[in-house]
Short mmCIF file of C-alpha atoms in Angstrom, two decimals:
data_model
loop_
_atom_site.label_atom_id
_atom_site.label_comp_id
_atom_site.label_asym_id
_atom_site.label_seq_id
_atom_site.Cartn_x
_atom_site.Cartn_y
_atom_site.Cartn_z
CA MET Q 86 -14.76 0.27 27.35
CA GLU Q 87 -15.81 3.33 25.34
CA HIS Q 88 -12.18 4.18 24.58
CA ARG Q 89 -11.74 0.79 22.88
CA LYS Q 90 -14.69 1.47 20.57
CA VAL Q 91 -13.32 4.89 19.68
CA SER Q 92 -9.89 3.41 19.10
CA GLY Q 93 -11.36 0.69 16.89
CA LEU Q 94 -13.25 3.23 14.79
CA LEU Q 95 -10.15 5.41 14.44
CA ILE Q 96 -8.01 2.44 13.45
CA GLY Q 97 -10.62 1.33 10.91
CA ALA Q 98 -10.73 4.80 9.36
CA GLY Q 99 -6.94 4.89 9.30
CA MET Q 100 -6.80 1.52 7.58
CA LEU Q 101 -9.18 2.74 4.88
CA ALA Q 102 -7.10 5.86 4.36
CA THR Q 103 -3.90 3.81 4.24
CA LEU Q 104 -5.35 1.38 1.69
CA GLY Q 105 -6.58 4.28 -0.45
CA GLY Q 106 -3.20 6.00 -0.30
CA ALA Q 107 -1.39 2.77 -1.12
CA GLY Q 108 -3.65 2.24 -4.11
CA LEU Q 109 -3.08 5.80 -5.25
CA PHE Q 110 0.70 5.83 -4.90
CA LEU Q 111 1.53 2.20 -5.73
CA LEU Q 112 -1.04 1.37 -8.42
CA TYR Q 113 -2.63 4.46 -9.91
CA ALA Q 114 0.43 6.76 -10.06
CA PRO Q 115 2.60 4.26 -12.00
CA LEU Q 116 -0.27 3.61 -14.44
CA VAL Q 117 -0.76 7.32 -15.10
CA ALA Q 118 2.99 7.90 -15.35
CA ASN Q 119 3.32 5.07 -17.86
CA GLU Q 120 0.42 6.46 -19.89
CA CYS Q 121 2.04 9.88 -19.90
CA ARG Q 122 5.33 8.31 -20.97
CA THR Q 123 3.67 6.78 -24.02
CA MET Q 124 1.59 9.87 -24.86
CA TYR Q 125 4.52 12.27 -24.47
CA PRO Q 126 7.73 10.42 -25.40
CA GLU Q 127 9.75 13.63 -25.09
CA LEU Q 128 8.99 13.54 -21.33
CA ALA Q 129 9.80 9.86 -20.85
CA PHE Q 130 12.95 10.83 -18.95
CA LEU Q 131 10.70 12.07 -16.10
CA PHE Q 132 9.08 8.64 -15.53
CA TRP Q 133 11.35 7.31 -12.79
CA PRO Q 134 12.28 10.65 -11.19
CA GLY Q 135 8.59 11.52 -11.03
CA LEU Q 136 7.61 8.19 -9.49
CA ILE Q 137 10.44 8.36 -6.95
CA TYR Q 138 9.40 11.88 -6.03
CA LEU Q 139 5.80 10.72 -5.49
CA TRP Q 140 7.02 7.79 -3.40
CA ILE Q 141 9.02 10.19 -1.23
CA ILE Q 142 5.79 12.11 -0.61
CA ALA Q 143 4.10 8.78 0.14
CA ALA Q 144 6.83 7.96 2.68
CA PHE Q 145 5.87 11.07 4.68
CA TYR Q 146 2.22 9.99 4.57
CA CYS Q 147 3.26 6.52 5.75
CA ALA Q 148 5.23 8.02 8.64
CA ALA Q 149 2.21 10.13 9.60
CA MET Q 150 -0.07 7.08 9.46
CA ALA Q 151 2.33 5.00 11.55
CA GLU Q 152 2.26 7.70 14.22
CA TYR Q 153 -1.52 7.92 13.89
CA PHE Q 154 -1.86 4.20 14.59
CA ARG Q 155 0.42 4.51 17.65
CA VAL Q 156 -1.83 7.26 18.98
CA CYS Q 157 -4.92 5.12 18.29
CA VAL Q 158 -3.43 2.17 20.17
CA ARG Q 159 -2.70 4.38 23.20
CA ILE Q 160 -6.30 5.64 23.07
CA GLY Q 161 -7.44 2.01 23.10
CA GLN Q 162 -5.31 1.46 26.20
CA ASP Q 163 -7.08 4.38 27.91
CA GLN Q 164 -4.00 6.60 27.63
CA SER Q 165 -5.65 9.39 25.65
CA PHE Q 166 -4.20 12.23 27.69
CA CYS Q 167 -0.49 11.47 27.64
CA ALA Q 168 2.58 13.34 26.49
CA GLN Q 169 3.34 10.64 23.90
CA ASN Q 170 0.06 11.39 22.10
CA ALA Q 171 0.80 15.12 22.07
CA LEU Q 172 4.26 14.40 20.64
CA GLY Q 173 2.72 11.98 18.14
CA LEU Q 174 0.32 14.65 16.90
CA SER Q 175 3.25 17.04 16.50
CA ARG Q 176 5.08 14.43 14.42
CA ILE Q 177 1.98 13.91 12.29
CA ALA Q 178 1.78 17.67 11.74
CA LEU Q 179 5.43 17.80 10.69
CA CYS Q 180 5.03 14.91 8.21
CA MET Q 181 1.88 16.40 6.70
CA ASN Q 182 3.45 19.84 6.31
CA ILE Q 183 6.55 18.38 4.66
CA ALA Q 184 4.30 16.40 2.28
CA GLY Q 185 2.36 19.58 1.52
CA SER Q 186 5.58 21.45 0.80
CA LEU Q 187 6.70 18.67 -1.54
CA TRP Q 188 3.38 18.90 -3.42
CA VAL Q 189 3.86 22.67 -3.83
CA LEU Q 190 7.40 22.10 -5.06
CA LEU Q 191 6.12 19.49 -7.51
CA SER Q 192 3.67 22.07 -8.86
CA PHE Q 193 6.47 24.41 -9.86
CA LEU Q 194 9.51 22.16 -10.35
CA PRO Q 195 8.86 21.01 -13.95
CA GLY Q 196 8.33 24.58 -15.09
CA LEU Q 197 11.38 25.91 -13.29
CA ILE Q 198 13.82 23.19 -14.36
CA TRP Q 199 12.63 22.07 -17.80
CA GLY Q 200 10.18 24.79 -18.82
CA ILE Q 201 7.33 22.29 -18.94
CA ALA Q 202 3.79 23.57 -18.36
CA ILE Q 203 1.89 20.80 -16.57
CA GLY Q 204 -1.54 22.37 -17.09
CA PRO Q 205 -4.49 21.37 -14.91
CA VAL Q 206 -2.39 18.83 -13.03
CA PHE Q 207 -0.90 21.90 -11.34
CA LEU Q 208 -4.25 22.46 -9.60
CA ILE Q 209 -4.47 18.83 -8.45
CA PHE Q 210 -1.02 19.09 -6.88
CA LEU Q 211 -1.97 22.34 -5.14
CA LEU Q 212 -5.19 20.73 -3.89
CA ALA Q 213 -3.15 17.85 -2.45
CA ALA Q 214 -0.84 20.40 -0.85
CA ALA Q 215 -3.77 22.32 0.65
CA ALA Q 216 -5.27 19.11 2.06
CA SER Q 217 -1.91 18.11 3.55
CA PHE Q 218 -1.40 21.53 5.10
CA ALA Q 219 -4.94 21.55 6.50
CA LEU Q 220 -4.44 18.14 8.13
CA GLY Q 221 -1.02 19.23 9.38
CA ILE Q 222 -2.44 22.37 10.98
CA LEU Q 223 -5.27 20.36 12.54
CA ALA Q 224 -2.82 17.81 13.99
CA TRP Q 225 -0.61 20.62 15.28
CA ALA Q 226 -3.55 22.37 16.97
CA LEU Q 227 -4.80 19.11 18.51
CA GLY Q 228 -1.28 18.36 19.71
CA ARG Q 229 -1.09 21.76 21.40
CA LEU Q 230 -4.49 21.27 23.02
CA LEU Q 231 -3.54 17.79 24.17
CA SER Q 232 -0.25 19.03 25.55
CA ARG Q 233 -2.11 21.62 27.59
CA ALA Q 234 -4.61 18.99 28.78
CA VAL Q 235 -1.73 16.74 29.87
CA LYS Q 236 -0.24 19.58 31.92
CA LEU Q 237 -3.60 20.28 33.56
CA LYS Q 238 -4.06 16.58 34.29
CA GLU Q 239 -0.60 16.36 35.89
CA GLU Q 240 -1.32 19.44 38.02
CA ASN Q 241 -4.65 17.96 39.06
CA ASP Q 242 -3.03 14.61 39.92
CA LEU Q 243 -0.47 16.39 42.12
CA THR Q 244 -3.13 18.23 44.11
CA VAL Q 245 -5.20 15.14 44.91
#
């Protein structure tokens, strides 16, 4: 029964993170982009490309969260130590590292293409990249540990 409680807590935390991300990417980002469009009319041409780029980043976060929820459901079914969870953590790591790379690219892209200095926003993008990379590395390490635990479990099951 303990695994169901853990799974419920993990799913609840994931739902909060998903709602926060949805609010950030679907509500806050368009508001800020629209405000920037009115404050800097010479950059209005970046409104839709910028939003689409952010939504592509959000798609990788959504893919990571979908995999996270699949792992949580398997934990709730008392299948914590299975190869599917190890593979799921590897997929989460890949999605988070791609999202981090896209944040880094977004930090430099306006300056490289249009010669636009984005100022302190540059640091926010790099912070988002660092957080994504950190979560990606954590998921990768947990996936490797879980993969090893699955192998040990299979060896143990064969000897009994």
